[in-house]
PDB file of C-alpha atoms and ligand atoms in Angstrom:
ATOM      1  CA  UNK A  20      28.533  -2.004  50.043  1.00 50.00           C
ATOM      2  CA  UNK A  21      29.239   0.387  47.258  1.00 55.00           C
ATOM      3  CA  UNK A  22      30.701  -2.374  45.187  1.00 56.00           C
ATOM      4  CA  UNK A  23      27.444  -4.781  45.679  1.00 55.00           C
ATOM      5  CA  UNK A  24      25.357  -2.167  44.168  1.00 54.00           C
ATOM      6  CA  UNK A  25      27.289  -1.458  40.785  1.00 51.00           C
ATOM      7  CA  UNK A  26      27.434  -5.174  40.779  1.00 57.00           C
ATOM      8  CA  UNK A  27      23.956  -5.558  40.922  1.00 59.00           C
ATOM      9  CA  UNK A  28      23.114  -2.784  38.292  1.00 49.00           C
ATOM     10  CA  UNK A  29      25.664  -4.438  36.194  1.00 49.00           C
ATOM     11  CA  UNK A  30      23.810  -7.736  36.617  1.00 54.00           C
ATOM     12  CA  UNK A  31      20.364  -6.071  35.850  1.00 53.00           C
ATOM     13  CA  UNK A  32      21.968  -3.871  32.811  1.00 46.00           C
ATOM     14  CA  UNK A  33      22.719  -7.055  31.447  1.00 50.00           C
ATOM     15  CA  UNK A  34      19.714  -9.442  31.847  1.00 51.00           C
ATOM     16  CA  UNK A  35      17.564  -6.292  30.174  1.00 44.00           C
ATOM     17  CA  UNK A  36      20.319  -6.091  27.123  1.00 42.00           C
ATOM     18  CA  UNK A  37      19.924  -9.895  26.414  1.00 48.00           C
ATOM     19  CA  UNK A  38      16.332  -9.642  26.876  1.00 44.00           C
ATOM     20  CA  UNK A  39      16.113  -6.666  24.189  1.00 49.00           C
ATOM     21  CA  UNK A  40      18.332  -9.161  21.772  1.00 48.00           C
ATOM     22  CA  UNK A  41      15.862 -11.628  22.823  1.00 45.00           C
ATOM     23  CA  UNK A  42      12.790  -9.939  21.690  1.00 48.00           C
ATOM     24  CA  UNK A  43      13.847  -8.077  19.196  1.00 48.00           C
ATOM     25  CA  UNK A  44      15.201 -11.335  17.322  1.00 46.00           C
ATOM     26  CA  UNK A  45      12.246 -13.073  17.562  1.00 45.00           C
ATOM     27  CA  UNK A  46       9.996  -9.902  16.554  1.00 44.00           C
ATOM     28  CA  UNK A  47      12.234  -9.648  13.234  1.00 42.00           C
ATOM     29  CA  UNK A  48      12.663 -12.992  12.271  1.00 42.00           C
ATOM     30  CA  UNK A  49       9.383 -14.513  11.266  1.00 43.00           C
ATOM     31  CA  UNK A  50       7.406 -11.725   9.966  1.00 45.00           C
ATOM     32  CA  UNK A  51       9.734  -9.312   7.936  1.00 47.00           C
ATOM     33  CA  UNK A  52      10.129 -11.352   4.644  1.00 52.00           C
ATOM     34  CA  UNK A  53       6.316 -12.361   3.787  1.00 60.00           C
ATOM     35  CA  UNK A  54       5.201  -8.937   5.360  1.00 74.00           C
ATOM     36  CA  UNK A  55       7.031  -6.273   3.588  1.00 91.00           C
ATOM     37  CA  UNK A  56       4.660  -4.936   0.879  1.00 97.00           C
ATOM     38  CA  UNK A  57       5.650  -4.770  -2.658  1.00 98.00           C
ATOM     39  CA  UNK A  58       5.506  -0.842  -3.499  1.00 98.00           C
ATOM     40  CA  UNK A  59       3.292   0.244  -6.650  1.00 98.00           C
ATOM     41  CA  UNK A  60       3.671   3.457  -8.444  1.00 98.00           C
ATOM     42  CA  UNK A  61       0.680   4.248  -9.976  1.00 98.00           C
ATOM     43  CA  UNK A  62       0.736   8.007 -11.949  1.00 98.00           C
ATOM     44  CA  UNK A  63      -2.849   9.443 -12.900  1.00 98.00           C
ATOM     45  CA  UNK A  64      -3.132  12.308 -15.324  1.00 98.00           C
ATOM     46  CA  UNK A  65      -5.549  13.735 -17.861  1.00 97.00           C
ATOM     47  CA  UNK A  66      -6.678  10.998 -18.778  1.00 97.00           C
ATOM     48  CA  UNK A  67      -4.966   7.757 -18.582  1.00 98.00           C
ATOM     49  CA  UNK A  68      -3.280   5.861 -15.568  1.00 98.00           C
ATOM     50  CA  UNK A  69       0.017   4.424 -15.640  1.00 98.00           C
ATOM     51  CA  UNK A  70       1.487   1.487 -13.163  1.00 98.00           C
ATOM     52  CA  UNK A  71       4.670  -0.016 -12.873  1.00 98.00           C
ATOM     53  CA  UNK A  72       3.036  -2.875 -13.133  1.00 98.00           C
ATOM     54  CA  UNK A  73      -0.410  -4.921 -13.947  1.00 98.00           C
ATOM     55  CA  UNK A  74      -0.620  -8.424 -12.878  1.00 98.00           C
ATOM     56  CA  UNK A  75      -0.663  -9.134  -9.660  1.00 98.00           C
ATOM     57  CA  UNK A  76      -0.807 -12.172  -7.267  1.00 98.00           C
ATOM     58  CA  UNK A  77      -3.083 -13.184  -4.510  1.00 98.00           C
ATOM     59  CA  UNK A  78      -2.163 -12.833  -0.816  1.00 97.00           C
ATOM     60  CA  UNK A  79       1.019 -10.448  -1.900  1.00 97.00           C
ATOM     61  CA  UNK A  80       1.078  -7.945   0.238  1.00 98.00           C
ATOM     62  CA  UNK A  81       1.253  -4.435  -2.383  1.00 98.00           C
ATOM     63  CA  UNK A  82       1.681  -0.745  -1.166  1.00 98.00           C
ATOM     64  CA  UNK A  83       0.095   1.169  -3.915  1.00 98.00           C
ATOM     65  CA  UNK A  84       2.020   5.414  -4.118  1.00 98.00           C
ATOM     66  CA  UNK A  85      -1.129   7.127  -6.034  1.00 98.00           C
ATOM     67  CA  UNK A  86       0.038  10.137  -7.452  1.00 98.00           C
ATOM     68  CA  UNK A  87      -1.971  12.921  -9.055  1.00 98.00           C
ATOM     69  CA  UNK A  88       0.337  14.097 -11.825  1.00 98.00           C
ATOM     70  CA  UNK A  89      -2.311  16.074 -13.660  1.00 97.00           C
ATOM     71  CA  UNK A  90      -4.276  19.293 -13.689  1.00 98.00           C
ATOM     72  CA  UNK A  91      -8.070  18.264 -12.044  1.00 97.00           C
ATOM     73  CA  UNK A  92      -8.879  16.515  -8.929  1.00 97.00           C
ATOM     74  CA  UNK A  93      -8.593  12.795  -9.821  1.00 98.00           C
ATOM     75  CA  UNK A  94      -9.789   9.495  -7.881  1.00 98.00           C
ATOM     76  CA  UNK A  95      -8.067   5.675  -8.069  1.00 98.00           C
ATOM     77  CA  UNK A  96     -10.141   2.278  -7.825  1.00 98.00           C
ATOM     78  CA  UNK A  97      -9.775  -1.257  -8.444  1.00 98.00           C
ATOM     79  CA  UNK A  98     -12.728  -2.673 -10.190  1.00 98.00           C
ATOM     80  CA  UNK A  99     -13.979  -5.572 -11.481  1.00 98.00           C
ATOM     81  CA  UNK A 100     -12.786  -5.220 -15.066  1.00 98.00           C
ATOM     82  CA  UNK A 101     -15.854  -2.855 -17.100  1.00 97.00           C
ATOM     83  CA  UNK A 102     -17.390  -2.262 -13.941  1.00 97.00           C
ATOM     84  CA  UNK A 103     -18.768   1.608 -12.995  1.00 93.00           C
ATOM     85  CA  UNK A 104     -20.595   1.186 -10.271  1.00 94.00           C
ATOM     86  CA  UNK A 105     -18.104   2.235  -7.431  1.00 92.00           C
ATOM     87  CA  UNK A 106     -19.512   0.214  -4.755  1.00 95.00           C
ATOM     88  CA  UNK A 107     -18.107  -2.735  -6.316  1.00 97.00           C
ATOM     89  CA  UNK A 108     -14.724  -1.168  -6.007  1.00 98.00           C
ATOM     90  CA  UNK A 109     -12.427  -3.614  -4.271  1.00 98.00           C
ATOM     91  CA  UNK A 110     -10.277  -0.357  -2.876  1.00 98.00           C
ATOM     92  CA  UNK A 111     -10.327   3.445  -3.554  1.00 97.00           C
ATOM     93  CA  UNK A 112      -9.326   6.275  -2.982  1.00 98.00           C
ATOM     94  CA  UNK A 113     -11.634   9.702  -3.020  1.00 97.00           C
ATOM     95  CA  UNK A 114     -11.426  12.669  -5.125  1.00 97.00           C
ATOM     96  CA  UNK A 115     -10.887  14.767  -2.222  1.00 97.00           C
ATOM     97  CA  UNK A 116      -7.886  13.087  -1.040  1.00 98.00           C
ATOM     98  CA  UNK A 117      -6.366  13.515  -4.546  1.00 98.00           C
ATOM     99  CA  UNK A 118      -5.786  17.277  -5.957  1.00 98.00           C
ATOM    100  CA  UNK A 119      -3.420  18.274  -8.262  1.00 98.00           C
ATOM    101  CA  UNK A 120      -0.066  17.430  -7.119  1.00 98.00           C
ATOM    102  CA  UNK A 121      -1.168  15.008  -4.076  1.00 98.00           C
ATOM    103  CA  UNK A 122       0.430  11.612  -3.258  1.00 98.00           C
ATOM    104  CA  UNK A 123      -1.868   8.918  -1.530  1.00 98.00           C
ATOM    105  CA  UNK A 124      -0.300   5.595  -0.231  1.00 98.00           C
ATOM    106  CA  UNK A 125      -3.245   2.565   0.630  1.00 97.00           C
ATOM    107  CA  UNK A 126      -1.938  -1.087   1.452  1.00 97.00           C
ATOM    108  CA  UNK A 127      -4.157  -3.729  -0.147  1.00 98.00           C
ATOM    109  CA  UNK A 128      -4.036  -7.439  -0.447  1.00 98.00           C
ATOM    110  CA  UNK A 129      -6.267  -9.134  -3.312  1.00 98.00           C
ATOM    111  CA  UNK A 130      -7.915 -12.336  -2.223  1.00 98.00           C
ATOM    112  CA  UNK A 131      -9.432 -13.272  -5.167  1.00 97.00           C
ATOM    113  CA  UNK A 132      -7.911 -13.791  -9.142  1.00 98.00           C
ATOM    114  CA  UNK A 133      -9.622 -12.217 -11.808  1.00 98.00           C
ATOM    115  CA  UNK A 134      -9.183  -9.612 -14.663  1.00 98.00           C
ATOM    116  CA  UNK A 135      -9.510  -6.087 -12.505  1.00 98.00           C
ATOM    117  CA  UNK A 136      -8.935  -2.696 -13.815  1.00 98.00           C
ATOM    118  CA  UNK A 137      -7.509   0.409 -12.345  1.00 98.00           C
ATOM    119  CA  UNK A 138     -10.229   3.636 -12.678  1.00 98.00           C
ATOM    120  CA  UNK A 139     -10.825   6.797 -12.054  1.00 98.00           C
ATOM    121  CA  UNK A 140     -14.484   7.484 -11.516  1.00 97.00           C
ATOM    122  CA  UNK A 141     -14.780  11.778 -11.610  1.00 97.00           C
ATOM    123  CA  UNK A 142     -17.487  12.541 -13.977  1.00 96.00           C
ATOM    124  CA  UNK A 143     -16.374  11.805 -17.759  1.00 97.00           C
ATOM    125  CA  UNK A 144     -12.770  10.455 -16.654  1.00 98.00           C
ATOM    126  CA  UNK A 145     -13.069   6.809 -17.161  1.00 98.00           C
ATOM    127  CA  UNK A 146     -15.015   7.443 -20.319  1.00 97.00           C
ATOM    128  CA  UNK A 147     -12.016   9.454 -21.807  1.00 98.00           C
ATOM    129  CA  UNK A 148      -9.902   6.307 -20.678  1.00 97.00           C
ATOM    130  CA  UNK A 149      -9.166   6.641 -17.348  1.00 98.00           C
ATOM    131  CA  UNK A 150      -8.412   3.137 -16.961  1.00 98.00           C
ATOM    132  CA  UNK A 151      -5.836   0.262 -16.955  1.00 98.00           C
ATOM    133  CA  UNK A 152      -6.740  -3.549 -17.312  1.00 98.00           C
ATOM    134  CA  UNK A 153      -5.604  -5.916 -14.507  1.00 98.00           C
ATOM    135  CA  UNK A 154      -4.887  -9.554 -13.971  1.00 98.00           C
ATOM    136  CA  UNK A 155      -4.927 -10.839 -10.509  1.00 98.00           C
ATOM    137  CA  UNK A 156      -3.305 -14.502 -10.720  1.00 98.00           C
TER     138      UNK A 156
HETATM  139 CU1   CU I  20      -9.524  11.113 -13.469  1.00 56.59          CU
END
């Protein structure tokens, strides 16, 4: 009697293990290559903004790491390239969400090529040159 039941927990045990390898190799294997995002650095400071890099490519996957390296609240869009009006931003991020010091991640996948730029929009930022041409290919 005793030995029936250990045999049968040994049975289940095992049909949940494979199962697990099951599902967890099928989970892992079509999705982790195309989905991991390519990570961005981008530094903003008084009064530029700096990126490890500055073309990009459509339907790549990119996790931008915005960090406010300077002294005054700071905020991060793409934009068409020479636009200011930040409703046509394709992504931002908010002054708020950016102080002195703060690091913002945002995921983002461009769906159109064109000639972008990176901005910051706080009052007299961009005109100092708080920006950094695109090109989305
Ligand atoms: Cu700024």
């Amino acid at each position: 009697m005793h030995q029936m039941t250990l045999r049968r927990t040994l049975v289940g045990l095992t049909a949940i293990i494979a199962l697990a390898f099951l599902l967890g190799g099928c989970s892992s294997a079509g999705s982790q290559a195309d989905k991991n995002p390519t990570e961005v650095q981008i530094a903003l400071s008084e009064f530029k903004i700096e990126s490890t890099q500055t073309t990009f490519t459509v339907g790549t996957p990119y996790r931008f790491v915005i960090k406010n390296g300077g002294k005054t609240l700071q905020d991060w869009a793409v934009m068409p390239r020479g636009a200011t009006d930040e409703s046509q931003a394709l992504i931002q991020v908010d002054e708020d969400e950016l102080p002195p010091g703060a690091t913002v991640t945002r995921e983002f996948t461009f769906t159109q090529a064109g000639d972008f730029e990176f901005a910051c929009h706080v009052a007299g930022h961009y005109e100092a040159g708080m920006l950094l041409p695109i090109t989305v290919q």
